[in-house]
Coordinates of C-alpha atoms and ligand atoms in Angstrom, one line a residue:
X1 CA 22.9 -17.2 -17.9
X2 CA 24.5 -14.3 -15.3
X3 CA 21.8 -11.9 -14.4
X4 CA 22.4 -8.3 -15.3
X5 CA 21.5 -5.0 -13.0
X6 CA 18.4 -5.0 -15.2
X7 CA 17.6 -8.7 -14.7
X8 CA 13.5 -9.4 -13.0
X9 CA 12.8 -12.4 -11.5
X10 CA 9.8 -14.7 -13.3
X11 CA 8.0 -14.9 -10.3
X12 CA 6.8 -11.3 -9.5
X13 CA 4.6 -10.5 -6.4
X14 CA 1.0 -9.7 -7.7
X15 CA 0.7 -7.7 -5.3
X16 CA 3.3 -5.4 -3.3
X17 CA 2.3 -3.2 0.1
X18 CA 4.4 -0.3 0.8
X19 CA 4.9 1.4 4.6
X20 CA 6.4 4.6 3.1
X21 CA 8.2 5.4 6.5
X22 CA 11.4 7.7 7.0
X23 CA 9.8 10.3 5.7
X24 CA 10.1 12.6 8.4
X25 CA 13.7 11.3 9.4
X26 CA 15.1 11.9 6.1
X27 CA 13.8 15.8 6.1
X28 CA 15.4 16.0 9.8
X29 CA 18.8 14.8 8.6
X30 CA 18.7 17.5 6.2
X31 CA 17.8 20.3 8.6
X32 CA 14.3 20.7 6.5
X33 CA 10.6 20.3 8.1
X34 CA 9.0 17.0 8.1
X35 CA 6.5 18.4 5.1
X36 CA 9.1 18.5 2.9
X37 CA 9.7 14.8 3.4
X38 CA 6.2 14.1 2.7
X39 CA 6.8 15.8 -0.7
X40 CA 9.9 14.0 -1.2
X41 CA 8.0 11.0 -0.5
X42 CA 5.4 11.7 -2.8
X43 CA 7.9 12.3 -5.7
X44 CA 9.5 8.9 -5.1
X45 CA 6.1 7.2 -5.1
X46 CA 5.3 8.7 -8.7
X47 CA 8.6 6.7 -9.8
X48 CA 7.9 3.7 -7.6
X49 CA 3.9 3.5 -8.9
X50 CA 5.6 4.2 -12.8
X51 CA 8.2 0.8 -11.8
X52 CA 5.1 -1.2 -10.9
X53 CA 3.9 -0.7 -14.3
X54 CA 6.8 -1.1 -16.3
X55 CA 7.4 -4.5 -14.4
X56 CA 3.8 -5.6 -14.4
X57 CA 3.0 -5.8 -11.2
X58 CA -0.7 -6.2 -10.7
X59 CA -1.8 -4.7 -7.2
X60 CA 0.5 -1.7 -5.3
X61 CA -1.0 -0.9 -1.7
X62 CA 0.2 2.2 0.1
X63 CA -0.1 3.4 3.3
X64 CA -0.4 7.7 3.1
X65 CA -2.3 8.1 6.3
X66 CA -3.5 6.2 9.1
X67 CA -6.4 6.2 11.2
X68 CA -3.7 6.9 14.2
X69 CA -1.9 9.7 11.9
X70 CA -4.3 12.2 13.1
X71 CA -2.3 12.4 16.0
X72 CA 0.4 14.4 14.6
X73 CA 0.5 17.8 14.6
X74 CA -2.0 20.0 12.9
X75 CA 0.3 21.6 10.3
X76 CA 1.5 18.1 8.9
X77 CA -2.4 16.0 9.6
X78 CA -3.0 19.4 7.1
X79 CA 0.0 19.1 5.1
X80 CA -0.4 15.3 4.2
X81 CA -4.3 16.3 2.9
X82 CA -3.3 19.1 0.7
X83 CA -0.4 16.3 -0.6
X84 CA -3.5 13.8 -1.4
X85 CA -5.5 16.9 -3.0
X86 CA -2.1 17.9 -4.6
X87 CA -1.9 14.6 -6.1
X88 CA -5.8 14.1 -7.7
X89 CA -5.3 17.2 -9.1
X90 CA -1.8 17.6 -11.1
X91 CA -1.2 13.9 -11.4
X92 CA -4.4 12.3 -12.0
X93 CA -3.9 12.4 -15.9
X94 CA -1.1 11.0 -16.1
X95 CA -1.6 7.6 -13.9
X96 CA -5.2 7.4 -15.6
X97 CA -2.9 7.9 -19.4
X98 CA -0.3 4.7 -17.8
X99 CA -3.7 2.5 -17.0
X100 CA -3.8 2.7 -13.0
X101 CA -6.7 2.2 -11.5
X102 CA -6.8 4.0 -8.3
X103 CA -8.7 2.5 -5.3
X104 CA -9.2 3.8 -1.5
X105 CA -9.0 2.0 1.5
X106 CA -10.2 3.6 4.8
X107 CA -12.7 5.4 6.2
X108 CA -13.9 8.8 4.3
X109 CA -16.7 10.2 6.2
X110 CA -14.1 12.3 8.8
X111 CA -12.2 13.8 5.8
X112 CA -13.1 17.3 4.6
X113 CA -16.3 17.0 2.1
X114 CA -14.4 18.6 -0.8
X115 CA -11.3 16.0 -0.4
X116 CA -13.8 13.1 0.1
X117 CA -15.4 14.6 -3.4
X118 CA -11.9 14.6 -5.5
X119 CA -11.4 10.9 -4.1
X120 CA -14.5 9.7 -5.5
X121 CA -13.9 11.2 -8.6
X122 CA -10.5 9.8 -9.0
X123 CA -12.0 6.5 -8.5
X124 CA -14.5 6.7 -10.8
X125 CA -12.6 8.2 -13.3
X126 CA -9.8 5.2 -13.5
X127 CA -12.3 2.7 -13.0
X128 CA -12.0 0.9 -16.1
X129 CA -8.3 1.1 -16.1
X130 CA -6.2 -2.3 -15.5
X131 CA -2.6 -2.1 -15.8
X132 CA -2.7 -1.2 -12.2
X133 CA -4.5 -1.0 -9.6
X134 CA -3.2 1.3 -7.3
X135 CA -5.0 1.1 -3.8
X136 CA -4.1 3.9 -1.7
X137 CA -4.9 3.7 2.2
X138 CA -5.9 6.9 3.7
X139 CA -6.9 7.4 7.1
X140 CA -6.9 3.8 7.2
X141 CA -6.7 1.5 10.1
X142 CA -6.2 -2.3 10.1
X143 CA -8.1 -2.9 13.3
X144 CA -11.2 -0.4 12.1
X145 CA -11.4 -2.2 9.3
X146 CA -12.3 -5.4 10.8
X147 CA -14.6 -3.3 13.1
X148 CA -16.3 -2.0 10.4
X149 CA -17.1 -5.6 8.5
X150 CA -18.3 -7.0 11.7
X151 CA -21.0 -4.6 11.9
X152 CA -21.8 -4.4 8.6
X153 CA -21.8 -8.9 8.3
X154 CA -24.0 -8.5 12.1
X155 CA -26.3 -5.8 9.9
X156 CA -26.6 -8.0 7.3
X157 CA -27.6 -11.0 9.4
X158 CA -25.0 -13.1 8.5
X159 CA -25.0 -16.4 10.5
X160 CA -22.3 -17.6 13.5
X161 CA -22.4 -20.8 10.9
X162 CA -21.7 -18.5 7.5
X163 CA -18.3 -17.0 8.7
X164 CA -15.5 -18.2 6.7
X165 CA -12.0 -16.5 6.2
X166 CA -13.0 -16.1 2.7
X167 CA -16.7 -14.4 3.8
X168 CA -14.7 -11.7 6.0
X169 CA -12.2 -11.4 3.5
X170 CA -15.2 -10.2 1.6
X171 CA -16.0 -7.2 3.6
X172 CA -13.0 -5.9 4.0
X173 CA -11.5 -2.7 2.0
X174 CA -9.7 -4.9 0.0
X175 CA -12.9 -7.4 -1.4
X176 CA -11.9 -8.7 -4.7
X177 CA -7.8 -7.9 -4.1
X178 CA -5.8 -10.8 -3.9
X179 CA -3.6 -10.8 -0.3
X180 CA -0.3 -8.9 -0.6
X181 CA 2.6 -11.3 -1.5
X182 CA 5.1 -8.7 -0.8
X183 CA 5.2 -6.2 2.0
X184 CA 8.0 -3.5 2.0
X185 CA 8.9 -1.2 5.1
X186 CA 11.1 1.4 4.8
X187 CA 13.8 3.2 7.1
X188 CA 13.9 0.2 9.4
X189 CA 11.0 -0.4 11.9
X190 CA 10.2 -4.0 12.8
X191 CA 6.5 -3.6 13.0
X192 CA 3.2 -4.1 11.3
X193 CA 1.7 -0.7 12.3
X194 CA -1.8 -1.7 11.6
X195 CA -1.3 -2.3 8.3
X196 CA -3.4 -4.8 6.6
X197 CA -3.3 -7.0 9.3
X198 CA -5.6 -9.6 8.2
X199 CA -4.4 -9.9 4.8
X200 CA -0.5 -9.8 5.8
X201 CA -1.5 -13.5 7.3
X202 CA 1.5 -14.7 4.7
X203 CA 3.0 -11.9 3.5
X204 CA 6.6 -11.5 2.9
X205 CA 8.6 -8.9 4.3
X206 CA 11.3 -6.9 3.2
X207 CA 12.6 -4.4 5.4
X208 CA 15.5 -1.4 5.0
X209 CA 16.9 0.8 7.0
X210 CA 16.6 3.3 3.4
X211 CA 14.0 6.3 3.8
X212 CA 11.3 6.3 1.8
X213 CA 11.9 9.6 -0.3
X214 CA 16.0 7.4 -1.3
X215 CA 14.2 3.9 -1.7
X216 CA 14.6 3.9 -5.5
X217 CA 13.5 1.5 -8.4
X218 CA 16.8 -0.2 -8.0
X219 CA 16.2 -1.2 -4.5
X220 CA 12.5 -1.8 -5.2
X221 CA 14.0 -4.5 -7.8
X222 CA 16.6 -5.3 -5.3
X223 CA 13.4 -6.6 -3.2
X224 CA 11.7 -8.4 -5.9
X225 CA 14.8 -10.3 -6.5
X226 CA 14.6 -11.5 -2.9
X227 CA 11.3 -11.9 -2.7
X228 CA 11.5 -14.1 -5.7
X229 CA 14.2 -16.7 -4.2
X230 CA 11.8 -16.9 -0.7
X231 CA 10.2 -20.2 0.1
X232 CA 6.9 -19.8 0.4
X233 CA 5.0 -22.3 2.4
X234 CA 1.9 -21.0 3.7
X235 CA 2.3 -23.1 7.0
X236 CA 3.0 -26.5 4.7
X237 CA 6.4 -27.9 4.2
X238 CA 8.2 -26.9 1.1
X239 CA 8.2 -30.0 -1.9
X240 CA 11.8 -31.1 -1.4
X241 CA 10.7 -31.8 2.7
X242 CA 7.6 -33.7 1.6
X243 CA 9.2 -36.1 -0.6
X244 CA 9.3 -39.9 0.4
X245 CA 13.0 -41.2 1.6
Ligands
FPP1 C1 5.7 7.9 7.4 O1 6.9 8.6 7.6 C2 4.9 8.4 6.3 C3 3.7 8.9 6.4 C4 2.9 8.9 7.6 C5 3.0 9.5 5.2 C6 3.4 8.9 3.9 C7 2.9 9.8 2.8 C8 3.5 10.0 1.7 C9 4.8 9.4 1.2 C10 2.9 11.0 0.7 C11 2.1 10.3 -0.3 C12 0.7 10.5 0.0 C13 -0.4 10.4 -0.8 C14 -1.6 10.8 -0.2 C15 -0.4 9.9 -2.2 P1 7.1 9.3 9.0 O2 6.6 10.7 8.9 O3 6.5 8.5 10.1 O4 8.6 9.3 9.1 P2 9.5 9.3 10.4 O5 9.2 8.0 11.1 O6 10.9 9.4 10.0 O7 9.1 10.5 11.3

């Protein structure tokens, strides 16, 4: 049978990643300030997080701030924490209503005490939901977080002997999250950026030159389509090579 527009591939990613880049470029090719591309970007993620759950996708990770983001200027470090606060407070009913169970992954102790308060509670408050599980990465660093769960395996003794891929895998942000099988980048940039660098090990890209505040739920189906005919080998050979002649 043709596939229509509306057609979804059988075998979805459990778990997508999203670098929400182009943010700032799209607000510069419209003569606006870069804040306003934030905002733009955070209306588009409301309709991208509301695609994940009408397609079933298990697992969305986002990256909203990095541990090198605080670089940036003052106005927009400020600008993208009142967007996070912005976001617990207005939206927070309505993803816990559509079953998403929001997650962090970063570091909160340098973020203001009253953000690091509203975070908690958004946690704890969608913690028995399971149509998604949204796991938003917020001053959050790739690197740092494998600096973190080597001190905290050397502080709990763990032996030279007892490290495994699946033991570190353990004390990372992401414990219990299966590894993303789909990593989207938007507006363009052929890099990683310190994004989930250990669990991207075999990760599929897709990358577009779109900004994030235009990358809409048709593209975002665009990419699950061609994610869905990629030949996934994990370092193996694919059946057809590994049959006998
Ligand atoms: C990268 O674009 C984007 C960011 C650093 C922030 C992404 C944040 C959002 C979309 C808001 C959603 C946030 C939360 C907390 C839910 P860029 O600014 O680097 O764009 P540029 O490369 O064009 O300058």
């Amino acid at each position: 049978m043709a596939k229509t527009e509306n057609t979804l591939p059988d075998n979805l990613p459990r778990h997508v990643a999203i670098i929400m880049d182009g943010n700032g470029r799209w607000a510069l090719s419209r003569g606006m300030p870069r804040l306003a591309g934030h905002r733009a970007g955070t209306e588009n993620l409301r309709s991208i997080i509301r695609a994940c759950v009408e397609f079933g996708i298990s697992y969305l990770t986002i990256y909203a701030f990095s541990t090198e983001n605080w670089g940036r200027p003052p106005e927009e470090v400020n600008g993208l924490m009142r967007i996070l606060e912005d976001v617990i407070d207005h939206e927070l009913d309505e993803l816990d209503a559509e079953g998403v169970q929001i997650r962090h992954i970063g570091r909160l102790d340098n973020i203001e005490p009253r953000l690091q308060d509203k975070v908690r509670y958004a946690i704890e408050r969608t913690r028995a939901n399971d149509r998604l599980v949204l796991l938003v990465a917020f001053n959050y660093g790739g690197r740092d977080e494998i600096v973190q769960a080597i001190k905290r395996m050397i502080e709990d003794g763990v032996q030279p002997q007892d490290v495994t891929p699946e033991l570190v895998s353990r004390y990372l942000y992401t414990a219990g999250v299966p590894d993303p099988d789909l990593i989207i980048r938007t507006s363009g940039e052929l890099r990683i950026s310190n994004f989930l660098i250990w669990q991207a090990a075999y990760a599929e890209w897709y990358v577009t030159p779109t900004y994030w505040p235009d990358f809409d739920k048709e593209e975002f189906r665009q990419a699950l389509l061609v994610y869905a005919r990629r030949d996934r080998r994990f370092g193996t050979v694919s059946p057809q090579v590994n049959q006998p002649s």
